[in-house]
PDB file of C-alpha atoms in Angstrom:
ATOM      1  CA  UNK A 503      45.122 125.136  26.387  1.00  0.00           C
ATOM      2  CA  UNK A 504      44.676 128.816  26.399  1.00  0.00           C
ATOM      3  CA  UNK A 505      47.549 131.116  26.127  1.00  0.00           C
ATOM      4  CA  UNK A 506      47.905 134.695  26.023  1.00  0.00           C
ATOM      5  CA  UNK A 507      49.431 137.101  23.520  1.00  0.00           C
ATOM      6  CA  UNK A 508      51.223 140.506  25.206  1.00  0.00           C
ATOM      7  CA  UNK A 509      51.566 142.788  22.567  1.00  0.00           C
ATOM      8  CA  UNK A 510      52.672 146.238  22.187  1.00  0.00           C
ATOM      9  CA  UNK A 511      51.936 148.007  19.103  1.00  0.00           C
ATOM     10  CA  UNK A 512      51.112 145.672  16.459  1.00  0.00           C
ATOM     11  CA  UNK A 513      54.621 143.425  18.102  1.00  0.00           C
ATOM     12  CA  UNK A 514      54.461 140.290  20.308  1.00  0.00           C
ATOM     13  CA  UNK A 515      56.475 140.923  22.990  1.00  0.00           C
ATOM     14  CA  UNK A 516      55.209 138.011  25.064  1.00  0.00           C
ATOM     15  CA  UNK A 517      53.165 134.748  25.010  1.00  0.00           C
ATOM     16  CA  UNK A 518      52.289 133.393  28.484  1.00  0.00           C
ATOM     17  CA  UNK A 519      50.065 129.611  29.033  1.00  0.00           C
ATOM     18  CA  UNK A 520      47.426 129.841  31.140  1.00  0.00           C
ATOM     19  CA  UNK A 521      48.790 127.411  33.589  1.00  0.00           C
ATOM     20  CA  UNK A 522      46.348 127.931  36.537  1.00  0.00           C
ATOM     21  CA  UNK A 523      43.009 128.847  37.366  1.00  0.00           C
ATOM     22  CA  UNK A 524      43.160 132.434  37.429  1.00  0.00           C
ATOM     23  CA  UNK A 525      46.280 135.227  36.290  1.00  0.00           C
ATOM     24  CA  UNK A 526      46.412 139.027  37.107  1.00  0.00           C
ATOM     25  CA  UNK A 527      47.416 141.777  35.554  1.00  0.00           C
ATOM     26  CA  UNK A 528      49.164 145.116  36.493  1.00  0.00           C
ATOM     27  CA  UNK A 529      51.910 147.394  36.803  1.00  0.00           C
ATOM     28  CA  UNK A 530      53.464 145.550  40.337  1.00  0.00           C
ATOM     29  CA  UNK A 531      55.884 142.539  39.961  1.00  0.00           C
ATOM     30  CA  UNK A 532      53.620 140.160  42.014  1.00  0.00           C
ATOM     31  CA  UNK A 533      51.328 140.032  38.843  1.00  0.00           C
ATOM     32  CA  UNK A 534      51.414 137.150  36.038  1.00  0.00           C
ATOM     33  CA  UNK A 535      51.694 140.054  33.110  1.00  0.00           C
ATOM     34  CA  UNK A 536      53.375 142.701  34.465  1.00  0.00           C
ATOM     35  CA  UNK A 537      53.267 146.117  32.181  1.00  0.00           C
ATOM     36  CA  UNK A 538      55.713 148.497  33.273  1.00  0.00           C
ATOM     37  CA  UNK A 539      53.086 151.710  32.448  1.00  0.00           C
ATOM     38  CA  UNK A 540      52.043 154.338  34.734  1.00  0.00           C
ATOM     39  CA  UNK A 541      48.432 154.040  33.682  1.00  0.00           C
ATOM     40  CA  UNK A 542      48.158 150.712  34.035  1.00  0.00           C
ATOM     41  CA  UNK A 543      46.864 149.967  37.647  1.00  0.00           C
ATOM     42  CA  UNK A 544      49.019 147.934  40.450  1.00  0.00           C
ATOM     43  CA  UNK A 545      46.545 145.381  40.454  1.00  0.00           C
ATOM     44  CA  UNK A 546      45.066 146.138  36.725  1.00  0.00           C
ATOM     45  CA  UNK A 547      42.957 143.569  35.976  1.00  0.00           C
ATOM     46  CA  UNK A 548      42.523 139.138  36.187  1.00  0.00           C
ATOM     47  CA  UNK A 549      41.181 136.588  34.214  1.00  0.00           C
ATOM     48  CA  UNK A 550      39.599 133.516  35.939  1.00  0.00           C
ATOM     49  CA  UNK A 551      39.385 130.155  34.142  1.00  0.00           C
ATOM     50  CA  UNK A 552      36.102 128.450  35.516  1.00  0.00           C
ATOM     51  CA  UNK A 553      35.789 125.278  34.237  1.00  0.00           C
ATOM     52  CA  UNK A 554      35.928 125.258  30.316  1.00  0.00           C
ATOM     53  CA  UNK A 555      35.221 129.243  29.935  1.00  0.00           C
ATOM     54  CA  UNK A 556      37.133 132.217  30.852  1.00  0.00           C
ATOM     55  CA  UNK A 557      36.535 135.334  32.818  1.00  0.00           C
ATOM     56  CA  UNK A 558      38.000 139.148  32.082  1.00  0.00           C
ATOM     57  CA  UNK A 559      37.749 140.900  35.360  1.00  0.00           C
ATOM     58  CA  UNK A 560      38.717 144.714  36.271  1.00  0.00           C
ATOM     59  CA  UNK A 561      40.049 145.375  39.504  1.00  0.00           C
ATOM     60  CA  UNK A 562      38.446 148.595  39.842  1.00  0.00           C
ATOM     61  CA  UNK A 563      41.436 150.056  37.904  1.00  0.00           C
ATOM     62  CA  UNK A 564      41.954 153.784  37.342  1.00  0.00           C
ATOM     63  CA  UNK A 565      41.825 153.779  33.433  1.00  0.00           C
ATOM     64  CA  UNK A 566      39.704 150.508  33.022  1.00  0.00           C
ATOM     65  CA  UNK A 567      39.828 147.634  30.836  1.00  0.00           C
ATOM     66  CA  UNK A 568      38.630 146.966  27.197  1.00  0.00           C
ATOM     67  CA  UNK A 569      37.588 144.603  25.508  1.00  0.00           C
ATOM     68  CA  UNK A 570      36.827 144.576  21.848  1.00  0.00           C
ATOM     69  CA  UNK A 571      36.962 147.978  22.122  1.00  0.00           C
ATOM     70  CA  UNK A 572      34.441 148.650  25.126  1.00  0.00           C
ATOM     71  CA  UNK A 573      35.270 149.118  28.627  1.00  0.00           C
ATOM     72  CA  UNK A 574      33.730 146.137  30.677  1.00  0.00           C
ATOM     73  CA  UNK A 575      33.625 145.233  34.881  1.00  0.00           C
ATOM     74  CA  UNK A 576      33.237 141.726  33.842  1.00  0.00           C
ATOM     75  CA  UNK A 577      32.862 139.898  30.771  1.00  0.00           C
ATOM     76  CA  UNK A 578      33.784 136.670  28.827  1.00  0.00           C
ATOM     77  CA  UNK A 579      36.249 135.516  26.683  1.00  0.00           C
ATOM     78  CA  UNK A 580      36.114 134.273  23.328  1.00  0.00           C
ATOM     79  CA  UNK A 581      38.800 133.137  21.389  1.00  0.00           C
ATOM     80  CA  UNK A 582      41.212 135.756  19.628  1.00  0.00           C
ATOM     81  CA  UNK A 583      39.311 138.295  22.035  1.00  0.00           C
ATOM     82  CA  UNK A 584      41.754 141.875  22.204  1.00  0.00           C
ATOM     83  CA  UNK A 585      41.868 143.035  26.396  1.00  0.00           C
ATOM     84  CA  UNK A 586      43.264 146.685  25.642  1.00  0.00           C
ATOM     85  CA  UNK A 587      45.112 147.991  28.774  1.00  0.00           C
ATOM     86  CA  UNK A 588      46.754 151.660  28.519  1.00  0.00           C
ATOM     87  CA  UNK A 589      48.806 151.001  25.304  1.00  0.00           C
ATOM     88  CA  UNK A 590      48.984 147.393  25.869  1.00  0.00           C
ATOM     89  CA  UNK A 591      46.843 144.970  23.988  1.00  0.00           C
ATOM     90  CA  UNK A 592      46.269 140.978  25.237  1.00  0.00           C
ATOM     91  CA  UNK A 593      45.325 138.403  22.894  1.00  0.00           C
ATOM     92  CA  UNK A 594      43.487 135.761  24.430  1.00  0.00           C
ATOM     93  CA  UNK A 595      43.582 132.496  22.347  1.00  0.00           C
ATOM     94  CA  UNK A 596      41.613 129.216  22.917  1.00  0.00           C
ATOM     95  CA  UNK A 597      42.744 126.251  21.427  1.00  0.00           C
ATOM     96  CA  UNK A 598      39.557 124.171  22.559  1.00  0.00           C
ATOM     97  CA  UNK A 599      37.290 126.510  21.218  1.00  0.00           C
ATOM     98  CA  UNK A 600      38.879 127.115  18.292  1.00  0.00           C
ATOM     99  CA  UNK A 601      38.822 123.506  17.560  1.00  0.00           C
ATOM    100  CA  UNK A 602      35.745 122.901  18.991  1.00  0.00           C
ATOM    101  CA  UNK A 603      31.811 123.235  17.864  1.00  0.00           C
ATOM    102  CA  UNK A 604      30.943 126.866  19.680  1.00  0.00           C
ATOM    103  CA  UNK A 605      29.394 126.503  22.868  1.00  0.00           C
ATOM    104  CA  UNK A 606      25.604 128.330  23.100  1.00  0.00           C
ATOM    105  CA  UNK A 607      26.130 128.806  27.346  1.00  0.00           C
ATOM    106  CA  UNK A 608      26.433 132.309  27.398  1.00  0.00           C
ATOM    107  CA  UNK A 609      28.080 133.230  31.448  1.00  0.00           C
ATOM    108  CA  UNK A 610      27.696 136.896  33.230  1.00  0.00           C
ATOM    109  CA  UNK A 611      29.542 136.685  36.461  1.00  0.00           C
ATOM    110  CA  UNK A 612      29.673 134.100  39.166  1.00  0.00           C
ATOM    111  CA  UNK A 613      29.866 137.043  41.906  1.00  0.00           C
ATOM    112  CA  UNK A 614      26.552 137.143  43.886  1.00  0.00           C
ATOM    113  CA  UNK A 615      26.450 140.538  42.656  1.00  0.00           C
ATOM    114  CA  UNK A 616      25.706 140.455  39.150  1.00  0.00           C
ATOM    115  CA  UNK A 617      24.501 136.263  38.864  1.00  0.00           C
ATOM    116  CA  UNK A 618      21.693 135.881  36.667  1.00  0.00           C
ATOM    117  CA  UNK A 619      19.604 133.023  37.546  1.00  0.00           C
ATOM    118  CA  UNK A 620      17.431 131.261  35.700  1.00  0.00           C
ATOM    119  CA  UNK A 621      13.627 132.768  35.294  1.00  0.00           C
ATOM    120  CA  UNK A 622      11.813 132.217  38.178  1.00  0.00           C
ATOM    121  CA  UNK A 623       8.105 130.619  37.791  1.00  0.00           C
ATOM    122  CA  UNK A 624       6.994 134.903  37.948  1.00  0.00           C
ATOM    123  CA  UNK A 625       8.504 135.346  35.017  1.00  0.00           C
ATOM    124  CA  UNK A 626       7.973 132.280  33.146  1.00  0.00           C
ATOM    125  CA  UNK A 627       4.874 134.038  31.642  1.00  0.00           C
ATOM    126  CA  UNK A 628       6.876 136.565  30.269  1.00  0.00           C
ATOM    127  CA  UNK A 629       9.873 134.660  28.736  1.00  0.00           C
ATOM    128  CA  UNK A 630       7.357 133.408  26.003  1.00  0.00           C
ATOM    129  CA  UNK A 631       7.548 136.501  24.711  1.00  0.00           C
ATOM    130  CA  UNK A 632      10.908 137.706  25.235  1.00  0.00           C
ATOM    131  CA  UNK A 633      13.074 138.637  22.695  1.00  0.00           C
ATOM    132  CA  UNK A 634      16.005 136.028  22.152  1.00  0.00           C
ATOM    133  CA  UNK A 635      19.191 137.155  20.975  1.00  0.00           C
ATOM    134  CA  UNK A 636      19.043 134.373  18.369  1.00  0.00           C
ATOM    135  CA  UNK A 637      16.241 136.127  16.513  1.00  0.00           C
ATOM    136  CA  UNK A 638      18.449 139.462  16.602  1.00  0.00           C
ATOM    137  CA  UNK A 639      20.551 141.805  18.677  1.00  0.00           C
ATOM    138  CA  UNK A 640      18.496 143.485  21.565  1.00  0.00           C
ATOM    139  CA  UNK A 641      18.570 146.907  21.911  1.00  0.00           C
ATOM    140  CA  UNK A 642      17.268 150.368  24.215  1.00  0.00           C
ATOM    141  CA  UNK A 643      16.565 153.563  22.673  1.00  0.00           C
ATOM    142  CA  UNK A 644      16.141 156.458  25.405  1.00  0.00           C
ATOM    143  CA  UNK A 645      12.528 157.840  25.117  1.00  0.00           C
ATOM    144  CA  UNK A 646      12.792 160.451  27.785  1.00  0.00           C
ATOM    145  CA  UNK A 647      15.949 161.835  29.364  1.00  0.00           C
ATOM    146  CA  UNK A 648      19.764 162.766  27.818  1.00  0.00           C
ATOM    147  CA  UNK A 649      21.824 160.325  27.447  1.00  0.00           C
ATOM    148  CA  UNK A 650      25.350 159.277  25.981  1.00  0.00           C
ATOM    149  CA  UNK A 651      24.006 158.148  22.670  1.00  0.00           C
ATOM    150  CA  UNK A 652      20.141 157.611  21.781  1.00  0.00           C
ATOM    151  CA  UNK A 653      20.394 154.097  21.232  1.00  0.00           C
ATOM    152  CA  UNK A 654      22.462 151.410  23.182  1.00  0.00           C
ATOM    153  CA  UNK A 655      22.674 148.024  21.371  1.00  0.00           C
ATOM    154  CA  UNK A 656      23.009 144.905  23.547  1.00  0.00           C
ATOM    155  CA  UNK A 657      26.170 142.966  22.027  1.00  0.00           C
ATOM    156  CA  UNK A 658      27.721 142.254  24.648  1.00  0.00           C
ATOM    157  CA  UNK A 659      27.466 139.510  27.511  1.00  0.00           C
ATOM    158  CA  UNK A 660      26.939 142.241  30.160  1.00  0.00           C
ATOM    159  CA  UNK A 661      25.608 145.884  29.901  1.00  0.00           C
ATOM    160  CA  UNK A 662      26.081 148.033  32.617  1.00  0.00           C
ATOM    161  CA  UNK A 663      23.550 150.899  33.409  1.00  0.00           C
ATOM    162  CA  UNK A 664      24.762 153.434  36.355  1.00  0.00           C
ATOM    163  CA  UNK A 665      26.185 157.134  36.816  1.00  0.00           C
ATOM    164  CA  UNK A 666      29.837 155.386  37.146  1.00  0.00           C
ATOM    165  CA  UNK A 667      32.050 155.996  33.701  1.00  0.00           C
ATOM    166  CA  UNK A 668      32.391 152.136  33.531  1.00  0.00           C
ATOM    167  CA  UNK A 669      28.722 151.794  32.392  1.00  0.00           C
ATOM    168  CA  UNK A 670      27.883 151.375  29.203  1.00  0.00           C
ATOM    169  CA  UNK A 671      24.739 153.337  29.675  1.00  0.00           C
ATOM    170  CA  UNK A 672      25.531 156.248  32.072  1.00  0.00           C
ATOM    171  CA  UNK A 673      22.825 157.825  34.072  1.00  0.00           C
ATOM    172  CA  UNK A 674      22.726 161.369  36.254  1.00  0.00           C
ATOM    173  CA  UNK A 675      21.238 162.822  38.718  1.00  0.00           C
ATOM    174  CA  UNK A 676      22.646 163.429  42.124  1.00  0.00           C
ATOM    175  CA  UNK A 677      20.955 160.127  43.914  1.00  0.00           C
ATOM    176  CA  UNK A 678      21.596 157.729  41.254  1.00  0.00           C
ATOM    177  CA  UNK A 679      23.680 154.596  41.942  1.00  0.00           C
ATOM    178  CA  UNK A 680      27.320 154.168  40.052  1.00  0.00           C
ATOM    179  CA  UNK A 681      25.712 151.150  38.960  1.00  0.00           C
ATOM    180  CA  UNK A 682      21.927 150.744  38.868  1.00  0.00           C
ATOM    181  CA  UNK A 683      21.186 147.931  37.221  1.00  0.00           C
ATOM    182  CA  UNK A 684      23.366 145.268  34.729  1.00  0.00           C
ATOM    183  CA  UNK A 685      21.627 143.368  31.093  1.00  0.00           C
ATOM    184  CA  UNK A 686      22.961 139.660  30.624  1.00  0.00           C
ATOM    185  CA  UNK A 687      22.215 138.531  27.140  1.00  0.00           C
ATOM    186  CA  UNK A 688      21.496 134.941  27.674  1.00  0.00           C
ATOM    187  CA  UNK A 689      19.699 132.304  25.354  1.00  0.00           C
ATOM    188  CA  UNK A 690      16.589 132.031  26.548  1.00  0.00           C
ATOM    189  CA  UNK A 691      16.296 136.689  26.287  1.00  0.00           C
ATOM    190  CA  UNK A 692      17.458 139.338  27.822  1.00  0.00           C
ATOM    191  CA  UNK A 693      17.356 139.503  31.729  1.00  0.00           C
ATOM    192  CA  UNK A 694      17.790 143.156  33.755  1.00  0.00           C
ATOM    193  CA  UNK A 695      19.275 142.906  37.053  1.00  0.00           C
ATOM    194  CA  UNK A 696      18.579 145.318  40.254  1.00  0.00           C
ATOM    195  CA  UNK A 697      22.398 146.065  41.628  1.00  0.00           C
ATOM    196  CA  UNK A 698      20.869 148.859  43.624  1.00  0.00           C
ATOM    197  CA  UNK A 699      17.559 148.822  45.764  1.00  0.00           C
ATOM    198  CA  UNK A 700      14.502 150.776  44.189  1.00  0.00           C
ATOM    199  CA  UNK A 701      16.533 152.098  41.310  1.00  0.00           C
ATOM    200  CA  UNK A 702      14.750 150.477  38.251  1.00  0.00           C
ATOM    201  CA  UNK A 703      11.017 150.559  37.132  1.00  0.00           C
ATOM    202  CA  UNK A 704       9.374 147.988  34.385  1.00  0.00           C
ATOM    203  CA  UNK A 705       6.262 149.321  32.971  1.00  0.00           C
ATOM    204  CA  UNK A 706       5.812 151.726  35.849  1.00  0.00           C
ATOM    205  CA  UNK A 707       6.486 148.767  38.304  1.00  0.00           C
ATOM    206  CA  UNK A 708       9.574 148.561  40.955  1.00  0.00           C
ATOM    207  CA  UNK A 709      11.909 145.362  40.413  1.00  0.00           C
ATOM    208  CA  UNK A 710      13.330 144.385  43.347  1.00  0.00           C
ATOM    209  CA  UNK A 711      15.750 141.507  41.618  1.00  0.00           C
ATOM    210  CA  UNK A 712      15.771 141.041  38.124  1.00  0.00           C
ATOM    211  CA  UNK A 713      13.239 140.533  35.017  1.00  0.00           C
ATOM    212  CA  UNK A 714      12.958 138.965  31.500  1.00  0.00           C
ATOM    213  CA  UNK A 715      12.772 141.691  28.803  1.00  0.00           C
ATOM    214  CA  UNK A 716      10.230 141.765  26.476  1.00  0.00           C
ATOM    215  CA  UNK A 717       9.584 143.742  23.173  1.00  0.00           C
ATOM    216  CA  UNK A 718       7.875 147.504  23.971  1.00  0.00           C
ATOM    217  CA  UNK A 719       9.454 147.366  27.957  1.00  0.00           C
ATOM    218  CA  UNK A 720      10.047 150.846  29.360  1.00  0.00           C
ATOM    219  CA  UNK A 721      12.676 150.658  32.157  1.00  0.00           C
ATOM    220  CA  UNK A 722      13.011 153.521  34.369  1.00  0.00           C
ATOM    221  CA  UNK A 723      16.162 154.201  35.756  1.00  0.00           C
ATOM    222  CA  UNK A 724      18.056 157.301  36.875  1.00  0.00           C
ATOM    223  CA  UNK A 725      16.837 160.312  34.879  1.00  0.00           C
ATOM    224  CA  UNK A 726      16.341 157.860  31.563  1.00  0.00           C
ATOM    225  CA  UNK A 727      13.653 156.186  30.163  1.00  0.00           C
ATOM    226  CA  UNK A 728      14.484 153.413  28.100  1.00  0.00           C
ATOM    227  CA  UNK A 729      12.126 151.033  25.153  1.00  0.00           C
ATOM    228  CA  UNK A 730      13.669 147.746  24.867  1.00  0.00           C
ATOM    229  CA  UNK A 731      13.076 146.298  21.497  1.00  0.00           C
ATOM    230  CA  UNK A 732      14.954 144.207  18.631  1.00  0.00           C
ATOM    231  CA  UNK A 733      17.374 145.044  15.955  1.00  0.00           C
ATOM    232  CA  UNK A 734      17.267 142.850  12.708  1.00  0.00           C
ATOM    233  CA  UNK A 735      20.306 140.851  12.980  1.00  0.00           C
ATOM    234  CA  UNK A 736      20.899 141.923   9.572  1.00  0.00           C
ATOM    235  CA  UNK A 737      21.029 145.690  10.127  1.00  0.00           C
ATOM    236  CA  UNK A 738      23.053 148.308  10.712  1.00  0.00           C
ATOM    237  CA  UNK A 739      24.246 148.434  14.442  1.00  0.00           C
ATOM    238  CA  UNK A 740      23.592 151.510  16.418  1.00  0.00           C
ATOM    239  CA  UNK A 741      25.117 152.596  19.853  1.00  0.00           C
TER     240      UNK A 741
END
């Protein structure tokens, strides 16, 4: 059974089971984990049990939601994963996985809005040569345009790419989209997803829904250009 750790500082001030399918969290008494903070949202945040995995949602909260240290929309859970809320820190413990050989299904989002499918029989000529996270930890380095940092590594489940300051890779310019497009690392590679219409080129191509990424891809989005490529699993981290 999962539980979950409320702590405050480096003290547990309370453990709750996850007794049902999904719990929120927020600064109103109707939630499961109520934190009495003003910058912790009404409605903060939820996580969403969906079958044997677990889902960290943010309910479009004022001062977002972190975990392991990075803000995230939606992401999953691993065991003894940290949510940091305002001065509040969750630990999210897993019993099953803990005891339990680690599973390789890797899940974005079951919203319509950010589902990655499997490749379609158009890419399938691609995904040969797409770059797995098994053989290392994917990676964009901006060739053309500012940006937050010069390289973005891919570690987690979901990377976001918009102007909004909830994506990991922020954009500008006064038509781009809060959030333009979102990365799932999956086994089989690394797949980009259009969340806006005509926001993101491959190669100097349009894609309308989303696309296997391959070694030497240039993605156009915003005013960025980015080179997808692979970092030795072995090497420093950048981004």
């Amino acid at each position: 059974m999962a539980t979950l750790q409320l702590k405050f500082n480096a003290a547990v001030i309370k453990v709750i089971s996850f007794s049902k399918n999904e719990m929120t969290v927020g600064r109103k008494p109707d939630n499961d984990i109520v934190i009495d903070n003003p910058a912790v949202s009404g409605h903060h945040a939820r996580i969403v049990k969906q079958g044997g995995e677990y889902l960290l949602e943010d309910l479009n909260s004022t001062n977002g939601t972190f975990l392991r240290e990075r803000k995230v929309l939606k992401a999953a859970l691993r065991d003894k994963d940290e949510i940091s809320i305002a001065k509040h820190t969750i630990v999210f413990l897993n019993d099953q996985e803990a005891s339990g050989p680690a599973s390789s299904k890797e899940t974005v989002s079951s919203d319509a809005t950010v589902v990655i499918a499997a490749p379609s029989a158009a890419a399938s000529s691609r995904s040969a040569s797409a770059a797995k996270p098994a053989d290392g930890v994917g990676a964009l380095r901006v060739v053309a345009g500012e940006a937050n940092a010069p390289v973005f590594s891919l570690l987690g489940l979901t990377t976001y790419i918009g102007k909004s300051d909830q994506a990991q890779i922020r954009i500008k310019g006064f038509f781009a989209p809060d959030m333009a497009a979102c990365i799932a690392r999956k086994p089989e590679g690394y797949f980009i997803k259009v969340l806006k219409e005509k926001s993101i080129k491959i190669n100097g191509r349009a894609v309308t829904d989303q696309s296997i990424l391959t070694v030497g891809d240039k993605i156009e989005v915003g005013n960025l250009t980015l080179m997808f490529f692979q970092q030795d699993a072995n090497a420093p981290i950048s981004g």
